[in-house]
mmCIF file of C-alpha atoms in Angstrom:
data_model
loop_
_atom_site.group_PDB
_atom_site.id
_atom_site.type_symbol
_atom_site.label_atom_id
_atom_site.label_comp_id
_atom_site.label_asym_id
_atom_site.label_seq_id
_atom_site.Cartn_x
_atom_site.Cartn_y
_atom_site.Cartn_z
ATOM 1 C CA MET A 1 -42.861 14.363 44.125
ATOM 2 C CA THR A 2 -39.555 12.985 42.772
ATOM 3 C CA LEU A 3 -41.499 10.458 40.710
ATOM 4 C CA ALA A 4 -43.649 13.266 39.310
ATOM 5 C CA ILE A 5 -40.600 15.285 38.251
ATOM 6 C CA ARG A 6 -38.947 12.198 36.748
ATOM 7 C CA LEU A 7 -42.137 11.556 34.784
ATOM 8 C CA MET A 8 -41.920 15.103 33.474
ATOM 9 C CA GLY A 9 -38.550 14.009 32.062
ATOM 10 C CA LYS A 10 -36.317 16.456 33.940
ATOM 11 C CA ARG A 11 -33.271 15.940 36.091
ATOM 12 C CA GLN A 12 -32.445 19.458 37.264
ATOM 13 C CA VAL A 13 -34.173 22.764 37.803
ATOM 14 C CA GLY A 14 -31.747 24.282 35.296
ATOM 15 C CA ASP A 15 -33.165 22.076 32.520
ATOM 16 C CA MET A 16 -36.667 23.411 32.969
ATOM 17 C CA GLN A 17 -38.638 25.708 30.717
ATOM 18 C CA PRO A 18 -40.715 28.434 32.448
ATOM 19 C CA GLY A 19 -43.950 26.404 32.316
ATOM 20 C CA GLU A 20 -42.255 23.337 33.772
ATOM 21 C CA LEU A 21 -40.763 25.382 36.591
ATOM 22 C CA VAL A 22 -44.221 26.744 37.461
ATOM 23 C CA ILE A 23 -45.683 23.215 37.492
ATOM 24 C CA THR A 24 -42.811 21.989 39.701
ATOM 25 C CA LEU A 25 -43.349 24.816 42.192
ATOM 26 C CA LEU A 26 -47.083 24.099 42.227
ATOM 27 C CA ILE A 27 -46.456 20.389 42.801
ATOM 28 C CA SER A 28 -44.164 21.074 45.754
ATOM 29 C CA GLU A 29 -46.758 23.438 47.243
ATOM 30 C CA ILE A 30 -49.544 20.871 46.858
ATOM 31 C CA ALA A 31 -47.371 18.078 48.272
ATOM 32 C CA ALA A 32 -46.774 20.195 51.372
ATOM 33 C CA ILE A 33 -50.484 20.845 52.103
ATOM 34 C CA PRO A 34 -51.460 17.379 53.468
ATOM 35 C CA LEU A 35 -48.210 17.308 55.443
ATOM 36 C CA GLN A 36 -48.905 20.675 57.086
ATOM 37 C CA ASP A 37 -52.620 20.140 57.659
ATOM 38 C CA PRO A 38 -53.487 16.752 59.223
ATOM 39 C CA SER A 39 -57.185 17.253 58.424
ATOM 40 C CA ARG A 40 -56.429 16.999 54.685
ATOM 41 C CA PRO A 41 -56.298 13.445 53.322
ATOM 42 C CA VAL A 42 -53.036 12.587 51.529
ATOM 43 C CA LEU A 43 -54.925 11.137 48.558
ATOM 44 C CA THR A 44 -56.346 14.532 47.569
ATOM 45 C CA GLY A 45 -52.799 15.902 47.333
ATOM 46 C CA ILE A 46 -51.655 12.896 45.300
ATOM 47 C CA ALA A 47 -54.587 13.230 42.890
ATOM 48 C CA ALA A 48 -53.866 16.948 42.423
ATOM 49 C CA ILE A 49 -50.176 16.225 41.743
ATOM 50 C CA PHE A 50 -51.113 13.553 39.204
ATOM 51 C CA ILE A 51 -53.444 15.996 37.435
ATOM 52 C CA LEU A 52 -50.643 18.589 37.188
ATOM 53 C CA VAL A 53 -48.176 16.005 35.863
ATOM 54 C CA ILE A 54 -50.716 14.826 33.264
ATOM 55 C CA ALA A 55 -51.324 18.461 32.216
ATOM 56 C CA GLU A 56 -47.582 19.070 31.908
ATOM 57 C CA ILE A 57 -47.004 15.929 29.825
ATOM 58 C CA ILE A 58 -49.894 16.806 27.507
ATOM 59 C CA MET A 59 -48.652 20.389 27.144
ATOM 60 C CA SER A 60 -45.076 19.272 26.444
ATOM 61 C CA VAL A 61 -46.264 16.780 23.802
ATOM 62 C CA ALA A 62 -48.426 19.513 22.255
ATOM 63 C CA ALA A 63 -45.437 21.875 22.323
ATOM 64 C CA MET A 64 -43.354 19.257 20.470
ATOM 65 C CA LYS A 65 -45.989 19.026 17.749
ATOM 66 C CA SER A 66 -46.847 22.721 17.427
ATOM 67 C CA THR A 67 -44.469 25.669 17.137
ATOM 68 C CA GLY A 68 -47.207 28.065 18.238
ATOM 69 C CA ILE A 69 -47.808 26.223 21.507
ATOM 70 C CA ARG A 70 -44.045 25.937 22.057
ATOM 71 C CA LYS A 71 -43.656 29.700 21.655
ATOM 72 C CA LEU A 72 -46.583 30.325 23.990
ATOM 73 C CA MET A 73 -45.267 27.944 26.631
ATOM 74 C CA SER A 74 -41.549 28.629 26.545
ATOM 75 C CA GLY A 75 -41.038 31.871 24.647
ATOM 76 C CA ASN A 76 -38.248 32.376 22.124
ATOM 77 C CA SER A 77 -34.510 32.514 22.448
ATOM 78 C CA THR A 78 -33.189 36.058 21.925
ATOM 79 C CA ILE A 79 -30.051 37.143 20.105
ATOM 80 C CA VAL A 80 -28.423 39.703 22.396
ATOM 81 C CA ILE A 81 -25.131 40.073 20.480
ATOM 82 C CA ARG A 82 -25.408 40.095 16.704
ATOM 83 C CA ASP A 83 -22.381 40.387 14.390
ATOM 84 C CA GLY A 84 -20.268 41.448 17.348
ATOM 85 C CA ARG A 85 -22.639 44.263 18.360
ATOM 86 C CA VAL A 86 -24.750 44.300 21.491
ATOM 87 C CA ASP A 87 -28.434 44.518 20.565
ATOM 88 C CA GLU A 88 -29.741 47.003 23.136
ATOM 89 C CA GLU A 89 -33.364 46.636 22.023
ATOM 90 C CA ALA A 90 -33.220 42.868 22.473
ATOM 91 C CA MET A 91 -31.612 43.311 25.888
ATOM 92 C CA LYS A 92 -34.379 45.686 26.948
ATOM 93 C CA ARG A 93 -36.965 43.141 25.794
ATOM 94 C CA VAL A 94 -35.455 40.407 27.970
ATOM 95 C CA ARG A 95 -34.774 42.900 30.813
ATOM 96 C CA MET A 96 -31.073 42.168 30.853
ATOM 97 C CA THR A 97 -28.407 44.661 31.840
ATOM 98 C CA VAL A 98 -24.902 44.826 30.336
ATOM 99 C CA LEU A 99 -23.530 43.588 33.665
ATOM 100 C CA ASP A 100 -25.808 40.533 33.467
ATOM 101 C CA LEU A 101 -24.570 39.914 29.933
ATOM 102 C CA ILE A 102 -20.919 40.182 30.956
ATOM 103 C CA GLU A 103 -21.532 37.816 33.876
ATOM 104 C CA LEU A 104 -23.141 35.239 31.593
ATOM 105 C CA LEU A 105 -20.246 35.613 29.129
ATOM 106 C CA ARG A 106 -17.779 34.988 31.961
ATOM 107 C CA GLN A 107 -19.691 31.816 32.829
ATOM 108 C CA ASN A 108 -18.963 30.764 29.228
ATOM 109 C CA ASN A 109 -15.238 31.497 29.762
ATOM 110 C CA VAL A 110 -15.423 34.608 27.605
ATOM 111 C CA PHE A 111 -13.879 37.595 29.359
ATOM 112 C CA GLU A 112 -13.811 40.102 26.507
ATOM 113 C CA LEU A 113 -16.924 41.336 24.797
ATOM 114 C CA GLU A 114 -15.106 42.019 21.553
ATOM 115 C CA LYS A 115 -14.380 38.309 21.046
ATOM 116 C CA VAL A 116 -18.088 37.511 20.683
ATOM 117 C CA ALA A 117 -19.723 37.258 17.271
ATOM 118 C CA TYR A 118 -23.118 36.053 18.449
ATOM 119 C CA ALA A 119 -24.674 35.508 21.849
ATOM 120 C CA VAL A 120 -28.109 33.953 22.242
ATOM 121 C CA LEU A 121 -30.119 34.035 25.461
ATOM 122 C CA GLU A 122 -31.878 30.679 25.580
ATOM 123 C CA VAL A 123 -35.348 30.206 27.050
ATOM 124 C CA ASN A 124 -33.929 28.442 30.131
ATOM 125 C CA GLY A 125 -31.753 31.502 30.883
ATOM 126 C CA ASN A 126 -28.444 30.113 29.598
ATOM 127 C CA LEU A 127 -26.326 32.109 27.184
ATOM 128 C CA SER A 128 -24.950 30.391 24.084
ATOM 129 C CA VAL A 129 -21.887 32.092 22.668
ATOM 130 C CA LEU A 130 -20.287 31.925 19.219
ATOM 131 C CA LEU A 131 -16.831 33.482 19.137
ATOM 132 C CA LYS A 132 -15.480 35.472 16.209
ATOM 133 C CA SER A 133 -13.586 33.075 13.969
ATOM 134 C CA ARG A 134 -10.191 34.615 14.761
ATOM 135 C CA TYR A 135 -10.709 33.836 18.464
ATOM 136 C CA ASP A 136 -11.926 30.294 17.853
ATOM 137 C CA THR A 137 -9.907 27.390 19.220
ATOM 138 C CA LEU A 138 -7.828 25.614 16.592
ATOM 139 C CA SER A 139 -9.014 22.129 15.832
ATOM 140 C CA LYS A 140 -7.029 19.157 14.514
ATOM 141 C CA GLU A 141 -8.886 19.537 11.234
ATOM 142 C CA ASP A 142 -7.614 23.156 10.910
ATOM 143 C CA LEU A 143 -4.072 21.765 11.171
ATOM 144 C CA ASN A 144 -4.818 18.830 8.825
ATOM 145 C CA ILE A 145 -3.997 16.344 11.553
ATOM 146 C CA LYS A 146 -5.749 13.028 11.096
ATOM 147 C CA ALA A 147 -7.233 11.834 14.335
ATOM 148 C CA GLU A 148 -9.160 8.741 15.270
ATOM 149 C CA GLN A 149 -12.700 9.152 16.456
ATOM 150 C CA ASN A 150 -12.846 9.354 20.256
ATOM 151 C CA LEU A 151 -14.500 6.348 21.813
ATOM 152 C CA LEU A 152 -16.849 6.552 24.732
ATOM 153 C CA SER A 153 -15.343 4.993 27.819
ATOM 154 C CA LEU A 154 -17.842 3.604 30.321
ATOM 155 C CA PRO A 155 -17.488 2.317 33.892
ATOM 156 C CA VAL A 156 -17.922 -1.468 33.598
ATOM 157 C CA ILE A 157 -16.935 -2.234 37.192
ATOM 158 C CA CYS A 158 -17.808 0.137 39.985
ATOM 159 C CA ASP A 159 -16.841 -0.623 43.593
ATOM 160 C CA GLY A 160 -16.323 -4.318 42.777
ATOM 161 C CA LYS A 161 -19.663 -4.693 41.006
ATOM 162 C CA ILE A 162 -19.976 -5.386 37.276
ATOM 163 C CA ILE A 163 -22.423 -3.081 35.485
ATOM 164 C CA ASP A 164 -24.157 -5.165 32.819
ATOM 165 C CA GLU A 165 -25.677 -2.160 30.984
ATOM 166 C CA SER A 166 -22.182 -0.745 30.428
ATOM 167 C CA LEU A 167 -20.915 -4.149 29.237
ATOM 168 C CA LYS A 168 -23.677 -4.227 26.643
ATOM 169 C CA ALA A 169 -22.920 -0.654 25.556
ATOM 170 C CA VAL A 170 -19.198 -1.337 24.993
ATOM 171 C CA GLY A 171 -19.877 -4.795 23.531
ATOM 172 C CA VAL A 172 -17.862 -6.847 26.019
ATOM 173 C CA THR A 173 -18.863 -10.034 27.822
ATOM 174 C CA ARG A 174 -18.351 -10.775 31.528
ATOM 175 C CA ARG A 175 -15.911 -13.506 30.533
ATOM 176 C CA ARG A 176 -13.763 -10.981 28.685
ATOM 177 C CA ILE A 177 -13.814 -8.697 31.726
ATOM 178 C CA TYR A 178 -12.527 -11.539 33.909
ATOM 179 C CA GLU A 179 -9.741 -12.134 31.331
ATOM 180 C CA ILE A 180 -8.758 -8.451 31.360
ATOM 181 C CA LEU A 181 -8.673 -8.463 35.158
ATOM 182 C CA LYS A 182 -6.664 -11.706 35.201
ATOM 183 C CA ASN A 183 -4.087 -10.141 32.869
ATOM 184 C CA LYS A 184 -3.815 -7.200 35.221
ATOM 185 C CA GLY A 185 -3.662 -9.482 38.236
ATOM 186 C CA VAL A 186 -6.653 -8.000 40.004
ATOM 187 C CA LYS A 187 -9.754 -9.635 41.434
ATOM 188 C CA THR A 188 -13.162 -8.141 40.639
ATOM 189 C CA GLU A 189 -13.897 -7.309 44.279
ATOM 190 C CA ASN A 190 -10.629 -5.330 44.505
ATOM 191 C CA VAL A 191 -11.550 -3.018 41.613
ATOM 192 C CA PHE A 192 -12.660 0.471 42.590
ATOM 193 C CA ILE A 193 -13.422 1.462 39.014
ATOM 194 C CA LEU A 194 -12.722 -0.032 35.596
ATOM 195 C CA MET A 195 -13.445 2.131 32.563
ATOM 196 C CA LEU A 196 -13.560 0.466 29.163
ATOM 197 C CA ASP A 197 -14.236 1.533 25.576
ATOM 198 C CA ARG A 198 -15.201 -0.472 22.481
ATOM 199 C CA LYS A 199 -11.531 -1.083 21.642
ATOM 200 C CA GLU A 200 -11.002 -2.470 25.143
ATOM 201 C CA ASN A 201 -8.769 0.385 26.242
ATOM 202 C CA ALA A 202 -9.014 0.012 29.977
ATOM 203 C CA THR A 203 -8.461 2.434 32.844
ATOM 204 C CA LEU A 204 -8.223 0.619 36.166
ATOM 205 C CA VAL A 205 -8.309 2.068 39.660
ATOM 206 C CA LYS A 206 -7.807 -0.484 42.433
ATOM 207 C CA LYS A 207 -9.393 -0.214 45.856
ATOM 208 C CA GLU A 208 -7.050 1.126 48.504
ATOM 209 C CA LYS A 209 -5.984 -1.543 50.955
ATOM 210 C CA LYS A 210 -7.228 -0.951 54.477
ATOM 211 C CA ASN A 211 -4.561 -0.940 57.171
ATOM 212 C CA MET B 1 -44.732 7.894 23.746
ATOM 213 C CA LYS B 2 -43.625 6.379 27.072
ATOM 214 C CA ARG B 3 -44.532 9.620 28.838
ATOM 215 C CA LEU B 4 -47.948 9.664 27.178
ATOM 216 C CA ILE B 5 -48.548 6.108 28.377
ATOM 217 C CA ALA B 6 -47.478 7.184 31.881
ATOM 218 C CA ALA B 7 -49.889 10.133 31.641
ATOM 219 C CA ALA B 8 -52.696 7.805 30.535
ATOM 220 C CA VAL B 9 -51.968 5.450 33.464
ATOM 221 C CA LEU B 10 -51.956 8.385 35.910
ATOM 222 C CA PHE B 11 -55.209 9.641 34.410
ATOM 223 C CA ALA B 12 -56.787 6.203 34.869
ATOM 224 C CA VAL B 13 -55.585 6.179 38.509
ATOM 225 C CA VAL B 14 -57.077 9.640 39.133
ATOM 226 C CA ILE B 15 -60.401 8.646 37.547
ATOM 227 C CA MET B 16 -60.452 5.422 39.576
ATOM 228 C CA LEU B 17 -59.736 7.314 42.806
ATOM 229 C CA SER B 18 -62.413 9.835 41.943
ATOM 230 C CA VAL B 19 -65.032 7.153 41.171
ATOM 231 C CA CYS B 20 -64.131 5.254 44.374
ATOM 232 C CA ALA B 21 -64.355 8.436 46.445
ATOM 233 C CA ARG B 22 -67.709 9.336 44.949
ATOM 234 C CA SER B 23 -69.091 5.833 45.419
ATOM 235 C CA VAL B 24 -67.920 5.485 49.050
ATOM 236 C CA THR B 25 -69.242 8.965 49.908
ATOM 237 C CA GLU B 26 -72.588 8.319 48.236
ATOM 238 C CA ASN B 27 -73.059 4.986 50.026
ATOM 239 C CA SER B 28 -72.160 6.507 53.390
ATOM 240 C CA TYR B 29 -74.476 9.453 52.748
ATOM 241 C CA ASN B 30 -77.402 7.255 51.703
ATOM 242 C CA ARG B 31 -77.017 5.003 54.743
ATOM 243 C CA ALA B 32 -76.678 7.886 57.203
ATOM 244 C CA ALA B 33 -79.478 9.960 55.649
ATOM 245 C CA ASP B 34 -81.799 6.951 55.652
ATOM 246 C CA LEU B 35 -81.201 6.171 59.342
ATOM 247 C CA LEU B 36 -81.499 9.844 60.241
ATOM 248 C CA THR B 37 -84.833 10.284 58.436
ATOM 249 C CA LYS B 38 -86.234 7.114 60.005
ATOM 250 C CA SER B 39 -85.197 8.121 63.516
ATOM 251 C CA ARG B 40 -86.625 11.609 63.029
ATOM 252 C CA ILE B 41 -89.974 10.171 61.907
ATOM 253 C CA CYS B 42 -90.037 7.750 64.857
ATOM 254 C CA TYR B 43 -89.172 10.534 67.315
ATOM 255 C CA GLY B 44 -91.887 12.751 65.779
ATOM 256 C CA LYS B 45 -94.440 9.945 66.242
ATOM 257 C CA GLY B 46 -93.434 9.604 69.879
ATOM 258 C CA ASP B 47 -91.600 6.271 69.426
ATOM 259 C CA LYS B 48 -88.505 7.529 71.216
ATOM 260 C CA LYS B 49 -87.119 4.071 71.966
ATOM 261 C CA THR B 50 -86.866 3.166 68.272
ATOM 262 C CA ALA B 51 -85.462 6.648 67.515
ATOM 263 C CA VAL B 52 -82.685 6.115 70.093
ATOM 264 C CA GLY B 53 -81.967 2.676 68.630
ATOM 265 C CA LEU B 54 -81.738 4.130 65.143
ATOM 266 C CA THR B 55 -79.383 6.932 66.218
ATOM 267 C CA ALA B 56 -77.212 4.320 67.947
ATOM 268 C CA GLU B 57 -77.190 2.355 64.693
ATOM 269 C CA LEU B 58 -76.316 5.559 62.865
ATOM 270 C CA LYS B 59 -73.393 6.084 65.243
ATOM 271 C CA ASP B 60 -72.034 2.582 64.556
ATOM 272 C CA SER B 61 -72.602 2.886 60.830
ATOM 273 C CA TRP B 62 -70.755 6.237 60.763
ATOM 274 C CA LYS B 63 -67.829 4.790 62.717
ATOM 275 C CA ASN B 64 -67.511 2.124 60.026
ATOM 276 C CA SER B 65 -67.833 4.613 57.140
ATOM 277 C CA TYR B 66 -65.303 6.991 58.715
ATOM 278 C CA LYS B 67 -62.424 4.542 58.056
ATOM 279 C CA TYR B 68 -62.993 4.685 54.297
ATOM 280 C CA LEU B 69 -64.141 8.293 54.031
ATOM 281 C CA ALA B 70 -61.016 9.523 55.841
ATOM 282 C CA ALA B 71 -58.985 8.624 52.743
ATOM 283 C CA PHE B 72 -60.905 11.092 50.558
ATOM 284 C CA ALA B 73 -62.867 13.625 52.610
ATOM 285 C CA GLU B 74 -61.609 16.408 54.862
ATOM 286 C CA HIS B 75 -61.223 15.077 58.382
ATOM 287 C CA ASP B 76 -62.705 18.262 59.900
ATOM 288 C CA THR B 77 -65.990 17.715 58.030
ATOM 289 C CA LEU B 78 -66.101 14.064 59.112
ATOM 290 C CA ASP B 79 -65.396 14.999 62.737
ATOM 291 C CA GLU B 80 -68.166 17.619 62.627
ATOM 292 C CA ILE B 81 -70.613 14.979 61.384
ATOM 293 C CA GLU B 82 -69.467 12.534 64.066
ATOM 294 C CA ALA B 83 -70.000 15.144 66.778
ATOM 295 C CA SER B 84 -73.441 16.003 65.407
ATOM 296 C CA ILE B 85 -74.482 12.313 65.375
ATOM 297 C CA THR B 86 -73.360 11.961 69.003
ATOM 298 C CA ARG B 87 -75.367 15.061 69.971
ATOM 299 C CA ALA B 88 -78.456 13.820 68.107
ATOM 300 C CA HIS B 89 -78.182 10.461 69.899
ATOM 301 C CA SER B 90 -77.888 12.193 73.295
ATOM 302 C CA PHE B 91 -80.868 14.469 72.570
ATOM 303 C CA ALA B 92 -82.970 11.495 71.468
ATOM 304 C CA ALA B 93 -82.011 9.518 74.581
ATOM 305 C CA ALA B 94 -82.803 12.507 76.843
ATOM 306 C CA GLY B 95 -86.098 13.230 75.033
ATOM 307 C CA ASN B 96 -84.889 16.727 74.239
ATOM 308 C CA ASP B 97 -86.665 18.347 71.280
ATOM 309 C CA ALA B 98 -83.394 19.927 70.225
ATOM 310 C CA PHE B 99 -83.091 16.570 68.461
ATOM 311 C CA PHE B 100 -85.046 17.994 65.502
ATOM 312 C CA SER B 101 -82.726 20.938 64.956
ATOM 313 C CA GLU B 102 -79.710 18.632 65.383
ATOM 314 C CA CYS B 103 -81.169 16.337 62.723
ATOM 315 C CA ASP B 104 -81.508 19.294 60.359
ATOM 316 C CA MET B 105 -77.923 20.336 61.048
ATOM 317 C CA LEU B 106 -76.700 16.761 60.528
ATOM 318 C CA LYS B 107 -78.564 16.478 57.220
ATOM 319 C CA LEU B 108 -76.950 19.711 56.091
ATOM 320 C CA LEU B 109 -73.472 18.476 57.038
ATOM 321 C CA LEU B 110 -74.018 15.186 55.219
ATOM 322 C CA GLU B 111 -75.193 17.039 52.106
ATOM 323 C CA ARG B 112 -72.113 19.287 52.250
ATOM 324 C CA MET B 113 -69.850 16.238 52.421
ATOM 325 C CA LEU B 114 -71.584 14.723 49.397
ATOM 326 C CA GLU B 115 -71.368 18.005 47.509
ATOM 327 C CA GLU B 116 -67.619 18.293 48.194
ATOM 328 C CA GLU B 117 -67.008 14.912 46.538
ATOM 329 C CA SER B 118 -69.234 15.636 43.547
ATOM 330 C CA PRO B 119 -67.492 16.467 40.264
ATOM 331 C CA THR B 120 -69.303 19.762 39.731
ATOM 332 C CA LEU B 121 -68.057 23.164 38.582
ATOM 333 C CA THR B 122 -68.580 24.496 42.119
ATOM 334 C CA SER B 123 -66.382 21.812 43.674
ATOM 335 C CA PHE B 124 -63.677 22.349 41.038
ATOM 336 C CA PHE B 125 -63.449 26.105 41.358
#
């Protein structure tokens, strides 16, 4: 069942489009049948699950290629606040009340309706919000402050174990890691977590010593 | 692309399972139906000893087929067939003419099992 959902390319229920959610519910129902009824062979359940996964993959590939199929499968996102005004017709279409809208705005850290320029209800039920420009957060660019590009910091040692994928991603060799640890006076097995970016900025958390 | 390859692999697995299931069911059906018909003919001709021997052979053959069929077919159907074979064997051994009706019932059950594994519109829907 987990394998089937991973094959569908999803991690969480929240990521799913309506069609995918239906397929997932169907898969869990089918998986339960051979477990509940000992007279049903497990293979029939597995075959049925495989068929559903194949159908979902084919439909999702078709949806990627064709806008029509995508619309049919997932529906469209709906603009519920346009130019700062609540679109009542759109809200009726998506069967959303003002209270629902306010709740979704709060989940986006927006507590006043008047701050919103646009709000779009996405097909997975999330609300995307664009604030009016006067309520937007100031950025460094607005203040003409030059800033270096942030670098992605990855865990290269986790619980005393070196993660080779992370080493590759930050472009550091194991030898270099040992050097960094030597400079800090820590052994690999005593590292709880070591985060590193491409410029070798390191954040080290040592393991707590047991009494 | 990776997901499409995974889908193709899964499809191949499903087809393989389906072909295996069909083949195992068909072989089991053919063997059982053959033994059943032969024993019925023998019993009808009055050769009860051979008929009993054939039903005993049918019992053994079914026991062997059951192991493989259990992976694909509903266990209730297989158990029903097993019970019917045992009854037919007992009737043949006792010289009870209910053997004929049991043979008919057994044939029907075997045909139903074969039909359930056939890729037809009826079995799909």
